[in-house]
Amino acid sequence: MFQLTPHTRIRRSPYFDATVAAGVAGFTTYNYMLLPSGYGDPEGEYWRLRNGVSMWDVAAQRQVEMRGPDAGRLARILAPRDLSRCRAGQGKYVALCNHAGTIINDPIALKLDDDRYWLSIAASNILFWARAIAAERGLDVEVTEPDVSPLAVQGPKAAEVIAAMFGDWTRELKHFHFRRADLGGIAMILARSGWSKQGGFEIYLMDGARGAQLWNMVAEAGRPWGIAAGAPNAVERIESGLLSWGGDTDDATNPFEVRLGQFVDLDFAGADETVGIDALRRIRRHGPARHQLGVILDGDAPAPPHPVWYDIEAGGRKVGDMTCGVWSYRLSSNIGFALIARQIAPGARVEVVRDGRRIGATLTELPFS
Amino acid sequence: MFQLTPHTRIRRSPYFDATVAAGVAGFTTYNYMLLPSGYGDPEGEYWRLRNGVSMWDVAAQRQVEMRGPDAGRLARILAPRDLSRCRAGQGKYVALCNHAGTIINDPIALKLDDDRYWLSIAASNILFWARAIAAERGLDVEVTEPDVSPLAVQGPKAAEVIAAMFGDWTRELKHFHFRRADLGGIAMILARSGWSKQGGFEIYLMDGARGAQLWNMVAEAGRPWGIAAGAPNAVERIESGLLSWGGDTDDATNPFEVRLGQFVDLDFAGADETVGIDALRRIRRHGPARHQLGVILDGDAPAPPHPVWYDIEAGGRKVGDMTCGVWSYRLSSNIGFALIARQIAPGARVEVVRDGRRIGATLTELPFS
């Protein structure tokens, strides 16, 4: 852990004061915003997410709004996925790529209307990217970062909390679908979404001045189910096989290498003008050079934090990288992801090189079972 | 100060271990890399920079390399500044703008050769931006982030240290000029440059495996002049009027608002294909809506850190923002920058609203005298 020096360049979330009041213990930075990383009880926060319900300030998951007659066309140009049957109120997970087919972000694309889309982004500057493409292609669309700040409610009890707040209709909301759902005079959108596999919702606050009020409403509604403040959980997301763009990817990673091929379409109406489509078609034809597997380290003591990529070796030579790692409370092992030569298969034995030491490890399919 | 949780998404510098050994006390994040922010003695570090010599890990100041037949053309397309007489070995400060004339980064453009340029960037993703423009315009140029990590040597004694290391020719190097200058078998480029007004150099290490070695060479060479580890210094840069892109700018700031008009050219051969040139011409014609001034707060006790923009009011209504603030050791006042309506002139009295309190303040020209 290091001290993070405040700077006006690194923005605060509308929920910042509430998270401080809730005892936030650490932050990361994400889209040049402070993103809470925990509240001082890592294991308790993990089990609460697995068994109960947790609330997360994920305002750093910014929205890139595309609005205007060419909004849908810009979405199609940016995302190699067929969005033609996507209805207003529906979201889809998309792998944005550059012209070389390298993944540059993995947002949820939310269709608000025929002329209005949001990209709810991971940590890279898609605002600049989308503006560059839109302007260079002469599209009639405005690209902005609106005042929209998600608050996630995650865990098996999340549906109870959300139903108590918004009503029983929310139980029928399908994954990645969303609906405008103002409450207490606060403008917001409710989506079934979130960066865990424990089920849950994201409340997209549309008025940054009302952060504390919304936070308190959720805390109050969740009290019967023992809700408490948490944060995107590294242990759960690694156990569940969720990608962290920028953490698990490098400047040459394509979607097929990191299990996102299922979210990539290569032939749909208009695909020929999609950025990177030719490169992606070529990669799919030849197959990617690497793939993403799970790593289970030998040993049964929790390893220290995993702040950099570790080399993975087999037969004395480097075959890939271990891109993240945590102590799994559920599996009682140190686990993580490998981005590794495609020839190395699940089940293979490898060595992970950490601080000059070699640690035996076994590769496995993702997600961890 | 907050705890920063390690994540593989936030990279370490080649000098990281050396900065830890030197007692680094805090970090910020910059281009998704850890950037040391101090070593525990803010006032000592300030006076060392003003009177002696300081060494800074500024590897987070990444390079965007443009290489190929169209490298010069891409530089001209990205930067609204006449680079036609820029020679190999020369750098220029440029205000990169988007199509609306909003400043998106303020790098030094270094011309290494006719077909090779670096943009030595502030904290925004110009790698993606430059690739988008290059690909959309069909240019024959490769855009990459090379293994290049600047180490800054700053302060009035910096020239002595650099001459002791590289030779007396370095004393004649002009501002923003640079030269290949390998030492101890380490590939590097030496530039007279740096984010202070105290004079100094940046050593662009071109081999990330040699960070500790270079760090130790500089520490050793600087010993007679009392060199020690420091970091980009908020107090000195504000006293000196240096812009912090992203801290002192927002998503509508143009170069003319923040005193960079002198670095913007609007009519040069090829300017018509430069991104944002029409918008910049329009803004210069009408004049910008805001300008940047210094703020001197009333009172003589150091204020707490300045983590967010504060409103500036005059006559009871908001007229601008105070975008940064520090206690000036030299002026014995709390000072900072205002981004403020152009009608408000230096000398005006205003009120700064901080945590609900109103603090009287006087506006002044920049830099502070």
XYZ file of C-alpha atoms in Angstrom:
738
model
C 0.000 0.000 0.000
C 1.229 3.500 -0.830
C 0.057 6.967 0.049
C -1.880 8.648 -2.742
C -1.303 12.402 -2.858
C -4.460 14.437 -3.657
C -4.456 16.373 -6.928
C -7.222 18.190 -8.771
C -6.321 16.044 -11.797
C -7.738 13.007 -9.951
C -11.435 13.616 -9.473
C -13.726 12.685 -6.641
C -16.932 10.756 -6.990
C -20.320 12.198 -5.954
C -20.291 9.442 -3.304
C -16.832 10.416 -1.994
C -17.958 11.941 1.319
C -20.301 9.010 1.914
C -17.515 6.492 1.329
C -15.238 8.373 3.732
C -18.033 8.334 6.311
C -18.403 4.585 5.694
C -14.714 4.091 6.507
C -13.118 3.649 3.091
C -9.595 2.254 3.632
C -8.009 2.545 0.199
C -8.470 3.706 -3.355
C -7.282 2.970 -6.800
C -7.516 5.480 -9.635
C -9.738 4.718 -12.602
C -10.478 7.095 -15.445
C -8.617 9.729 -13.394
C -11.105 9.362 -10.582
C -10.744 7.943 -7.075
C -12.301 4.468 -6.951
C -12.666 2.947 -3.456
C -10.883 -0.399 -3.196
C -11.975 -1.558 0.249
C -13.164 -0.771 3.739
C -10.586 -2.535 5.870
C -12.093 -6.039 6.084
C -11.200 -7.846 2.837
C -12.517 -11.239 3.866
C -15.728 -9.898 5.384
C -16.356 -7.841 2.243
C -15.808 -10.917 0.087
C -18.279 -13.113 1.985
C -20.828 -10.309 2.134
C -20.705 -10.125 -1.655
C -20.961 -13.916 -1.958
C -23.732 -14.428 0.596
C -25.473 -11.109 1.164
C -25.378 -7.716 -0.474
C -22.778 -5.000 -0.864
C -22.900 -1.423 -2.193
C -20.093 0.039 -4.274
C -19.156 3.536 -5.409
C -18.294 2.830 -9.045
C -18.733 6.387 -10.308
C -15.296 5.960 -11.921
C -17.050 3.747 -14.453
C -17.744 6.825 -16.585
C -20.249 7.036 -19.414
C -19.344 8.163 -22.905
C -22.566 9.498 -24.364
C -23.124 9.474 -28.131
C -26.109 11.559 -29.113
C -27.483 12.644 -32.433
C -28.644 11.245 -35.780
C -25.422 9.228 -36.222
C -25.220 7.856 -32.653
C -26.182 4.334 -33.693
C -23.787 4.405 -36.598
C -20.939 5.529 -34.350
C -21.755 2.711 -31.896
C -21.551 0.249 -34.794
C -18.287 1.778 -36.002
C -16.714 1.500 -32.549
C -18.031 -1.897 -31.450
C -17.423 -5.117 -33.400
C -20.769 -6.540 -32.366
C -24.138 -6.653 -34.061
C -26.248 -4.107 -32.171
C -28.961 -3.955 -34.844
C -31.533 -5.833 -32.759
C -30.608 -4.038 -29.542
C -33.691 -2.232 -28.252
C -33.903 0.961 -26.209
C -33.430 -0.138 -22.609
C -30.996 -2.877 -23.498
C -27.255 -3.087 -22.959
C -24.592 -5.316 -24.455
C -21.040 -6.114 -23.448
C -18.725 -5.009 -26.261
C -15.003 -5.311 -26.952
C -13.902 -1.988 -28.425
C -10.838 -2.461 -30.608
C -8.410 -0.237 -32.417
C -7.577 -0.572 -36.114
C -5.133 -3.403 -35.348
C -7.788 -5.433 -33.526
C -6.266 -4.712 -30.120
C -8.861 -4.369 -27.374
C -8.885 -0.812 -26.004
C -11.833 -1.072 -23.596
C -14.641 -3.498 -22.717
C -17.685 -1.376 -21.857
C -21.365 -2.109 -21.656
C -23.048 -0.328 -24.566
C -26.427 0.944 -23.372
C -28.973 1.965 -25.976
C -31.079 4.726 -24.429
C -32.792 5.591 -27.681
C -32.221 5.348 -31.416
C -30.182 8.534 -31.240
C -28.594 8.093 -27.815
C -26.122 5.506 -26.536
C -23.823 5.250 -23.551
C -20.604 3.325 -23.339
C -20.133 2.492 -19.655
C -16.386 2.162 -19.730
C -13.404 0.489 -18.137
C -10.251 2.497 -17.423
C -9.145 4.009 -20.733
C -9.946 7.232 -22.507
C -12.809 6.339 -24.850
C -14.150 9.899 -24.758
C -11.167 11.086 -26.819
C -11.221 7.928 -28.943
C -14.901 8.170 -29.868
C -14.592 11.874 -30.625
C -11.609 11.245 -32.883
C -13.420 8.597 -34.916
C -16.684 10.563 -35.060
C -14.977 13.752 -36.227
C -12.684 12.053 -38.719
C -15.679 10.275 -40.293
C -17.735 13.440 -40.339
C -20.570 11.967 -38.273
C -23.452 14.035 -36.957
C -23.144 13.065 -33.294
C -22.140 14.711 -30.047
C -19.777 12.748 -27.805
C -19.706 13.851 -24.169
C -19.143 12.613 -20.650
C -22.481 13.265 -18.953
C -23.058 13.734 -15.221
C -23.774 10.036 -14.617
C -22.282 8.065 -11.724
C -23.072 4.395 -11.136
C -23.641 2.990 -7.673
C -23.530 -0.818 -7.702
C -25.632 -3.070 -5.489
C -24.160 -6.571 -5.751
C -24.719 -9.967 -4.213
C -27.454 -12.625 -3.990
C -29.597 -10.333 -1.832
C -29.270 -7.358 -4.181
C -32.599 -8.137 -5.846
C -34.357 -7.807 -2.488
C -32.852 -4.419 -1.786
C -33.616 -3.116 -5.258
C -37.201 -4.433 -5.148
C -37.696 -2.738 -1.797
C -36.474 0.533 -3.297
C -37.955 0.494 -6.792
C -40.690 -2.147 -6.761
C -41.194 -5.736 -7.791
C -40.941 -5.020 -11.524
C -37.172 -4.920 -11.006
C -37.139 -8.690 -10.367
C -38.081 -9.230 -14.014
C -35.387 -6.973 -15.424
C -33.102 -9.043 -17.664
C -29.314 -8.950 -17.499
C -27.905 -5.718 -18.976
C -31.423 -4.327 -19.443
C -32.233 -1.016 -17.796
C -35.014 1.443 -17.192
C -35.380 5.051 -16.103
C -36.475 4.900 -12.463
C -36.415 8.215 -10.610
C -36.745 8.023 -6.850
C -37.024 10.769 -4.267
C -36.852 13.305 -7.067
C -33.437 12.031 -8.158
C -32.932 11.283 -11.856
C -31.522 7.799 -12.354
C -31.412 4.719 -14.499
C -31.573 1.232 -13.023
C -29.708 -1.571 -14.804
C -29.266 -5.237 -13.981
C -25.522 -5.220 -14.285
C -22.297 -5.068 -12.311
C -18.731 -6.338 -12.165
C -19.388 -9.523 -10.196
C -21.009 -12.866 -10.888
C -23.104 -12.749 -7.716
C -25.988 -10.931 -9.368
C -26.914 -7.335 -8.884
C -27.782 -3.932 -10.197
C -26.203 -0.629 -11.059
C -28.004 2.597 -10.274
C -26.859 5.283 -12.703
C -27.199 8.505 -10.735
C -27.816 11.375 -13.175
C -27.234 14.292 -10.817
C -23.834 14.519 -9.143
C -25.203 16.808 -6.424
C -27.398 13.995 -5.041
C -24.695 11.376 -4.377
C -24.938 11.361 -0.593
C -28.717 11.223 -0.751
C -28.768 8.197 -3.057
C -26.026 6.456 -1.051
C -28.069 6.874 2.121
C -31.264 5.651 0.458
C -29.524 2.438 -0.596
C -27.893 1.964 2.804
C -31.283 2.416 4.466
C -33.167 0.106 2.082
C -30.491 -2.560 2.431
C -30.357 -2.565 6.207
C -32.699 -5.591 6.619
C -30.309 -7.620 4.423
C -27.162 -6.423 6.169
C -25.908 -4.267 3.316
C -22.585 -2.506 3.827
C -20.068 -0.578 1.769
C -17.743 -2.626 -0.408
C -15.860 -2.262 -3.666
C -15.246 -4.151 -6.894
C -13.826 -7.308 -5.383
C -10.563 -8.659 -6.802
C -11.033 -12.103 -5.256
C -14.566 -12.625 -6.508
C -13.881 -11.275 -9.970
C -10.834 -13.499 -10.420
C -12.649 -16.593 -9.117
C -15.475 -15.730 -11.530
C -13.181 -15.135 -14.499
C -14.074 -11.484 -15.089
C -11.552 -9.525 -17.160
C -9.862 -6.377 -15.856
C -9.017 -4.403 -18.973
C -5.556 -2.816 -18.637
C -4.683 -5.163 -15.795
C -5.072 -8.439 -17.685
C -4.406 -7.010 -21.147
C -1.430 -5.339 -22.800
C -0.963 -3.216 -25.894
C -1.222 -6.281 -28.170
C -4.169 -8.173 -26.673
C -7.088 -8.984 -28.937
C -10.550 -10.071 -27.736
C -10.061 -13.701 -28.792
C -7.088 -14.016 -26.453
C -9.108 -13.047 -23.390
C -12.294 -15.100 -23.888
C -14.293 -12.271 -25.461
C -14.663 -13.909 -28.879
C -18.269 -14.785 -28.010
C -19.032 -11.057 -27.834
C -17.430 -10.255 -31.183
C -19.404 -10.318 -34.423
C -17.505 -10.110 -37.688
C -20.273 -10.144 -40.277
C -23.304 -7.962 -39.793
C -24.882 -5.138 -41.756
C -22.409 -2.274 -41.723
C -19.557 -4.270 -40.207
C -17.208 -3.215 -42.985
C -16.976 0.267 -41.509
C -16.301 -0.988 -37.965
C -12.869 -0.061 -36.628
C -10.528 -3.049 -36.584
C -12.900 -5.452 -38.349
C -10.378 -6.577 -40.966
C -7.748 -7.231 -38.329
C -10.251 -9.167 -36.207
C -11.319 -11.284 -39.178
C -7.676 -12.078 -39.868
C -7.009 -12.996 -36.233
C -10.048 -15.248 -36.038
C -8.968 -16.982 -39.246
C -5.468 -17.716 -37.971
C -6.338 -18.042 -34.295
C -4.823 -15.812 -31.621
C -1.243 -16.317 -30.404
C -2.210 -16.454 -26.732
C -5.146 -17.462 -24.615
C -6.281 -16.753 -21.083
C -6.298 -19.489 -18.444
C -6.527 -19.724 -14.695
C -3.401 -20.263 -12.598
C -3.401 -22.087 -9.266
C -0.145 -21.648 -7.378
C 1.243 -24.427 -5.215
C 1.208 -23.796 -1.480
C -1.455 -22.905 1.023
C -0.344 -19.562 2.487
C -1.734 -16.282 1.127
C 0.782 -14.590 -1.202
C 1.589 -10.878 -0.974
C -0.190 -8.427 -3.342
C 0.336 -8.919 -7.059
C 1.308 -5.442 -8.308
C 3.064 -6.330 -11.593
C 2.863 -9.082 -14.189
C 4.936 -12.156 -13.308
C 6.660 -14.280 -15.955
C 5.320 -17.784 -16.459
C 7.908 -20.332 -17.553
C 7.679 -23.877 -18.853
C 10.696 -25.993 -19.691
C 12.938 -23.126 -18.616
C 11.606 -20.517 -21.027
C 8.977 -17.811 -20.794
C 5.597 -18.849 -22.192
C 3.342 -16.149 -20.801
C 2.442 -13.789 -17.990
C 0.472 -14.074 -14.786
C -1.552 -10.856 -14.981
C -3.341 -10.826 -11.620
C -3.397 -12.820 -8.429
C -5.266 -13.117 -5.128
C -5.740 -15.485 -2.247
C -9.030 -17.263 -2.906
C -10.994 -17.647 0.317
C -13.204 -20.193 -1.381
C -10.467 -22.365 -2.936
C -7.855 -21.751 -0.216
C -5.235 -21.185 -2.916
C -3.432 -18.337 -4.587
C -5.080 -17.989 -7.979
C -4.900 -15.644 -10.921
C -5.022 -15.339 -14.694
C -2.424 -16.374 -17.241
C -2.077 -14.739 -20.647
C -0.108 -17.512 -22.237
C 0.982 -19.167 -25.491
C -1.962 -20.982 -27.054
C -0.046 -24.276 -27.157
C -0.008 -24.425 -23.346
C -3.203 -26.211 -22.343
C -5.271 -26.381 -19.165
C -3.774 -28.935 -16.808
C -0.200 -28.036 -17.731
C 2.349 -27.525 -14.976
C 4.315 -24.248 -15.140
C 6.503 -22.040 -12.951
C 5.629 -18.503 -11.921
C 8.627 -16.226 -11.308
C 7.968 -13.812 -8.470
C 10.689 -11.619 -6.968
C 13.313 -14.036 -8.290
C 11.617 -17.119 -6.797
C 10.021 -19.860 -8.894
C 6.655 -21.131 -7.713
C 5.077 -24.253 -9.170
C 1.589 -23.777 -10.597
C -1.141 -25.563 -12.497
C -3.129 -24.047 -15.346
C -6.887 -24.436 -15.486
C -9.945 -23.354 -17.429
C -11.721 -20.155 -16.447
C -13.806 -19.450 -14.480
C -12.435 -21.360 -11.513
C -14.820 -24.106 -10.513
C -3.653 11.404 1.853
C -5.252 8.056 1.000
C -3.972 4.532 0.672
C -3.417 3.476 -2.922
C -4.117 -0.215 -3.480
C -1.659 -1.944 -5.860
C -3.082 -3.222 -9.149
C -1.399 -4.564 -12.275
C -3.374 -1.926 -14.199
C -1.205 0.764 -12.566
C 2.343 0.214 -13.761
C 5.632 0.697 -12.003
C 8.487 2.775 -13.275
C 11.939 1.309 -13.998
C 13.111 3.533 -11.110
C 10.468 2.192 -8.707
C 12.782 0.137 -6.483
C 15.283 2.991 -6.371
C 12.599 5.454 -5.286
C 11.444 3.082 -2.548
C 15.046 2.746 -1.381
C 15.279 6.550 -1.401
C 12.264 6.760 0.918
C 9.422 7.744 -1.386
C 6.504 8.886 0.796
C 3.634 9.180 -1.674
C 2.546 8.704 -5.245
C 0.080 10.020 -7.702
C -0.981 8.081 -10.793
C -0.141 9.471 -14.210
C -0.719 7.687 -17.498
C -1.695 4.652 -15.387
C 1.748 4.583 -13.830
C 2.919 5.324 -10.288
C 4.536 8.772 -10.177
C 6.359 9.623 -6.925
C 4.980 12.790 -5.347
C 7.437 13.348 -2.505
C 9.911 11.977 -0.003
C 8.496 13.240 3.277
C 10.117 16.696 3.494
C 8.040 19.026 1.276
C 9.784 22.235 2.293
C 13.291 20.761 2.077
C 12.494 19.342 -1.361
C 11.225 22.730 -2.504
C 14.348 24.642 -1.415
C 16.630 21.965 -2.836
C 14.942 22.469 -6.210
C 15.205 26.263 -5.902
C 18.798 26.406 -4.649
C 20.482 23.113 -5.461
C 19.595 20.073 -7.506
C 16.956 17.366 -7.292
C 16.384 14.092 -9.187
C 12.905 12.923 -10.176
C 11.444 9.671 -11.438
C 9.203 10.992 -14.211
C 8.934 7.751 -16.170
C 5.167 8.321 -16.126
C 5.806 11.049 -18.689
C 5.441 8.457 -21.454
C 6.569 8.860 -25.044
C 4.269 8.363 -28.004
C 6.549 7.454 -30.873
C 5.510 8.192 -34.454
C 7.753 6.466 -36.934
C 7.595 6.058 -40.685
C 7.329 8.102 -43.863
C 4.304 10.034 -42.586
C 5.626 10.707 -39.064
C 6.230 14.396 -39.735
C 2.854 14.755 -41.352
C 1.137 13.130 -38.390
C 2.991 15.474 -36.007
C 1.717 18.408 -38.050
C -1.819 17.006 -38.084
C -1.827 16.580 -34.301
C -0.040 19.763 -33.230
C -1.266 23.252 -34.128
C 2.271 24.599 -34.309
C 4.653 25.172 -37.181
C 7.246 22.414 -36.824
C 8.618 22.860 -40.351
C 11.879 24.440 -39.194
C 12.285 22.038 -36.270
C 15.560 20.141 -36.733
C 16.452 16.636 -35.574
C 17.554 17.026 -31.976
C 15.067 19.781 -31.252
C 11.907 19.755 -29.200
C 8.947 22.105 -29.039
C 6.148 22.559 -26.545
C 2.844 21.891 -28.307
C -0.816 22.177 -27.352
C -2.566 19.132 -28.818
C -6.224 19.887 -29.430
C -9.275 17.931 -30.465
C -11.524 18.896 -33.354
C -13.341 21.447 -31.155
C -10.088 23.216 -30.242
C -10.099 21.823 -26.699
C -6.632 21.074 -25.378
C -6.187 17.330 -24.815
C -2.491 17.267 -23.821
C 0.514 19.598 -23.734
C 3.555 17.475 -24.619
C 7.025 18.296 -25.816
C 7.294 17.155 -29.434
C 10.822 15.823 -29.968
C 12.033 15.419 -33.536
C 14.479 12.513 -33.540
C 14.671 12.326 -37.305
C 12.626 13.225 -40.354
C 10.713 9.983 -39.941
C 10.673 9.721 -36.151
C 9.054 11.921 -33.517
C 8.194 11.514 -29.865
C 5.424 13.244 -28.002
C 6.529 13.376 -24.369
C 3.106 13.547 -22.838
C 1.108 14.790 -19.883
C -1.549 12.557 -18.322
C -3.971 11.630 -21.108
C -4.096 8.820 -23.613
C -2.419 10.241 -26.712
C -1.300 6.793 -27.846
C -4.911 5.890 -28.694
C -5.604 9.377 -30.027
C -2.637 9.465 -32.401
C -3.377 5.956 -33.631
C -7.009 6.876 -34.310
C -6.071 9.920 -36.385
C -3.235 8.143 -38.217
C -5.393 5.158 -39.143
C -8.439 7.198 -40.109
C -6.292 9.362 -42.423
C -4.545 6.331 -43.893
C -1.075 7.520 -42.941
C 2.018 5.359 -43.316
C 3.280 5.632 -39.753
C 3.613 3.365 -36.736
C 2.464 4.778 -33.405
C 3.850 3.027 -30.327
C 4.825 3.570 -26.720
C 8.545 2.742 -26.696
C 10.568 1.615 -23.679
C 11.623 5.159 -22.751
C 11.523 6.499 -19.191
C 12.633 10.030 -18.322
C 14.626 10.801 -15.195
C 14.673 14.538 -14.476
C 17.584 16.439 -12.941
C 16.278 19.865 -11.937
C 17.549 22.942 -10.163
C 20.233 25.619 -10.590
C 22.992 23.063 -9.958
C 21.599 20.554 -12.472
C 23.990 21.766 -15.185
C 26.972 20.891 -12.961
C 25.739 17.367 -12.351
C 24.961 16.765 -16.001
C 28.322 18.190 -17.130
C 30.090 15.916 -14.640
C 28.226 12.933 -16.089
C 28.139 13.687 -19.817
C 30.769 16.391 -20.432
C 30.938 20.120 -20.888
C 29.123 20.087 -24.230
C 25.916 19.735 -22.249
C 26.292 23.315 -20.969
C 25.672 24.580 -24.503
C 22.544 22.504 -25.092
C 19.631 24.854 -25.772
C 16.248 24.586 -24.088
C 14.226 21.608 -25.423
C 17.186 20.479 -27.538
C 18.473 16.960 -27.019
C 21.152 14.536 -28.062
C 21.801 10.807 -27.911
C 24.290 10.346 -25.073
C 24.860 6.736 -24.015
C 26.702 6.256 -20.746
C 27.918 3.075 -19.062
C 26.488 1.100 -21.963
C 22.992 2.414 -21.317
C 21.051 3.810 -24.261
C 19.707 7.261 -23.495
C 18.852 10.685 -24.791
C 19.742 13.840 -22.897
C 17.416 16.844 -23.209
C 17.489 20.276 -21.613
C 13.960 20.169 -20.363
C 11.826 19.530 -17.298
C 8.686 20.605 -15.475
C 10.218 23.399 -13.401
C 11.535 26.876 -14.073
C 14.753 26.251 -12.114
C 16.641 24.878 -15.095
C 17.519 21.300 -15.711
C 17.646 18.236 -17.870
C 15.721 15.085 -18.595
C 17.559 11.846 -19.230
C 15.401 9.608 -21.434
C 16.395 6.097 -20.414
C 15.856 3.753 -23.370
C 16.162 0.424 -21.553
C 13.757 -0.247 -18.706
C 16.015 -2.930 -17.269
C 18.669 -0.334 -16.409
C 16.605 2.004 -14.231
C 18.377 1.342 -10.939
C 21.761 1.653 -12.614
C 20.981 5.044 -14.135
C 19.380 6.277 -10.901
C 22.538 5.375 -8.977
C 24.808 7.006 -11.558
C 22.910 10.282 -11.193
C 22.856 10.064 -7.398
C 26.601 9.435 -7.379
C 27.430 12.205 -9.860
C 25.249 14.671 -7.963
C 26.678 13.984 -4.529
C 29.105 16.971 -4.553
C 26.126 19.263 -5.170
C 23.904 17.653 -2.542
C 21.485 16.005 -4.983
C 18.605 14.035 -3.481
C 15.385 12.423 -4.646
C 12.465 14.744 -5.263
C 9.398 14.912 -7.466
C 7.598 17.341 -9.748
C 7.045 20.120 -7.235
C 3.544 21.566 -6.912
C 4.737 24.694 -5.090
C 7.463 25.587 -7.558
C 5.349 24.856 -10.619
C 2.497 27.014 -9.368
C 4.810 29.888 -8.372
C 6.361 29.580 -11.842
C 3.030 29.465 -13.669
C 3.448 26.010 -15.226
C 0.220 24.376 -16.396
C -0.905 20.978 -15.134
C -3.031 19.566 -17.934
C -6.116 17.812 -16.506
C -5.647 19.567 -13.180
C -5.943 23.156 -14.414
C -8.030 22.356 -17.500
C -11.472 20.906 -18.074
C -13.261 19.370 -21.040
C -13.844 22.804 -22.608
C -10.470 24.504 -22.125
C -8.697 25.838 -25.197
C -5.006 26.810 -25.349
C -5.744 30.539 -25.421
C -7.484 30.316 -22.056
C -4.428 28.884 -20.324
C -1.637 31.106 -21.690
C -0.562 28.708 -24.442
C -1.570 30.963 -27.337
C 2.100 31.804 -27.870
C 2.707 28.127 -28.732
C -0.152 27.900 -31.219
C 0.325 28.639 -34.908
C -2.745 28.957 -37.089
C -1.274 29.587 -40.517
C 1.581 27.467 -41.728
C 2.116 25.125 -44.650
C -0.256 22.215 -44.149
C -2.138 23.777 -41.252
C -5.457 23.171 -42.974
C -5.211 19.465 -42.188
C -4.324 20.010 -38.517
C -6.943 18.712 -36.088
C -8.933 21.558 -34.547
C -7.400 24.329 -36.645
C -10.726 25.824 -37.736
C -12.021 25.868 -34.180
C -8.794 27.475 -32.950
C -8.954 30.144 -35.653
C -12.517 30.913 -34.624
C -11.609 31.109 -30.948
C -8.656 33.401 -31.597
C -10.880 35.658 -33.699
C -13.533 36.014 -30.997
C -11.220 35.684 -27.996
C -11.615 32.931 -25.399
C -14.332 33.071 -22.752
C -11.945 32.564 -19.845
C -8.346 33.272 -18.964
C -5.899 31.976 -16.406
C -4.700 34.179 -13.570
C -2.930 33.748 -10.260
C -4.898 33.760 -7.000
C -3.457 34.951 -3.691
C -5.668 34.042 -0.747
C -5.946 36.325 2.269
C -4.406 35.023 5.469
C -0.990 33.795 6.466
C -1.518 30.179 7.586
C -0.951 27.250 5.207
C -4.266 25.930 3.855
C -5.059 22.191 3.701
C -4.517 20.295 0.413
C -6.497 21.446 -2.608
C -8.035 18.233 -3.983
C -10.937 19.635 -6.026
C -11.721 22.824 -7.915
C -13.119 25.601 -5.712
C -15.687 28.114 -6.980
C -14.546 31.704 -7.339
C -17.238 34.302 -6.793
C -17.423 38.039 -7.392
C -20.429 40.164 -6.499
C -22.153 37.060 -5.152
C -22.044 34.984 -8.357
C -19.651 32.385 -9.710
C -17.109 33.793 -12.149
C -14.591 30.961 -12.331
C -12.699 28.160 -10.613
C -9.584 27.929 -8.504
C -7.955 24.885 -10.119
C -4.938 24.305 -7.842
C -3.485 25.682 -4.644
C -0.426 25.448 -2.415
C 1.280 27.264 0.407
C 4.087 29.258 -1.219
C 7.218 29.125 0.928
C 8.637 32.039 -1.015
C 5.589 34.331 -0.895
C 4.298 33.128 2.498
C 0.789 32.948 1.055
C -1.669 30.399 -0.218
C -1.559 30.748 -3.987
C -3.028 28.975 -6.968
C -4.475 29.378 -10.438
C -7.856 30.757 -11.466
C -9.633 29.758 -14.665
C -11.970 32.693 -14.780
C -14.222 34.877 -16.935
C -12.101 37.075 -19.186
C -13.769 40.247 -17.900
C -12.236 39.699 -14.448
C -8.834 41.402 -14.542
C -5.645 41.049 -12.495
C -5.929 43.077 -9.314
C -9.609 42.218 -8.837
C -10.833 41.102 -5.443
C -12.814 37.848 -5.385
C -14.004 35.177 -2.943
C -12.926 31.550 -3.014
C -15.500 29.075 -1.673
C -13.822 26.208 0.147
C -15.782 23.666 2.208
C -18.617 26.197 2.531
C -16.341 29.024 3.752
C -15.636 32.158 1.730
C -12.036 33.340 1.649
C -11.056 36.737 0.284
C -8.478 36.660 -2.514
C -6.697 38.874 -5.009
C -6.121 37.978 -8.655
C -2.744 38.547 -10.239
C -0.788 37.951 -13.433
C 1.100 34.686 -13.865
C 3.781 33.724 -13.105
C 3.816 35.000 -9.540
C 6.502 37.636 -9.138
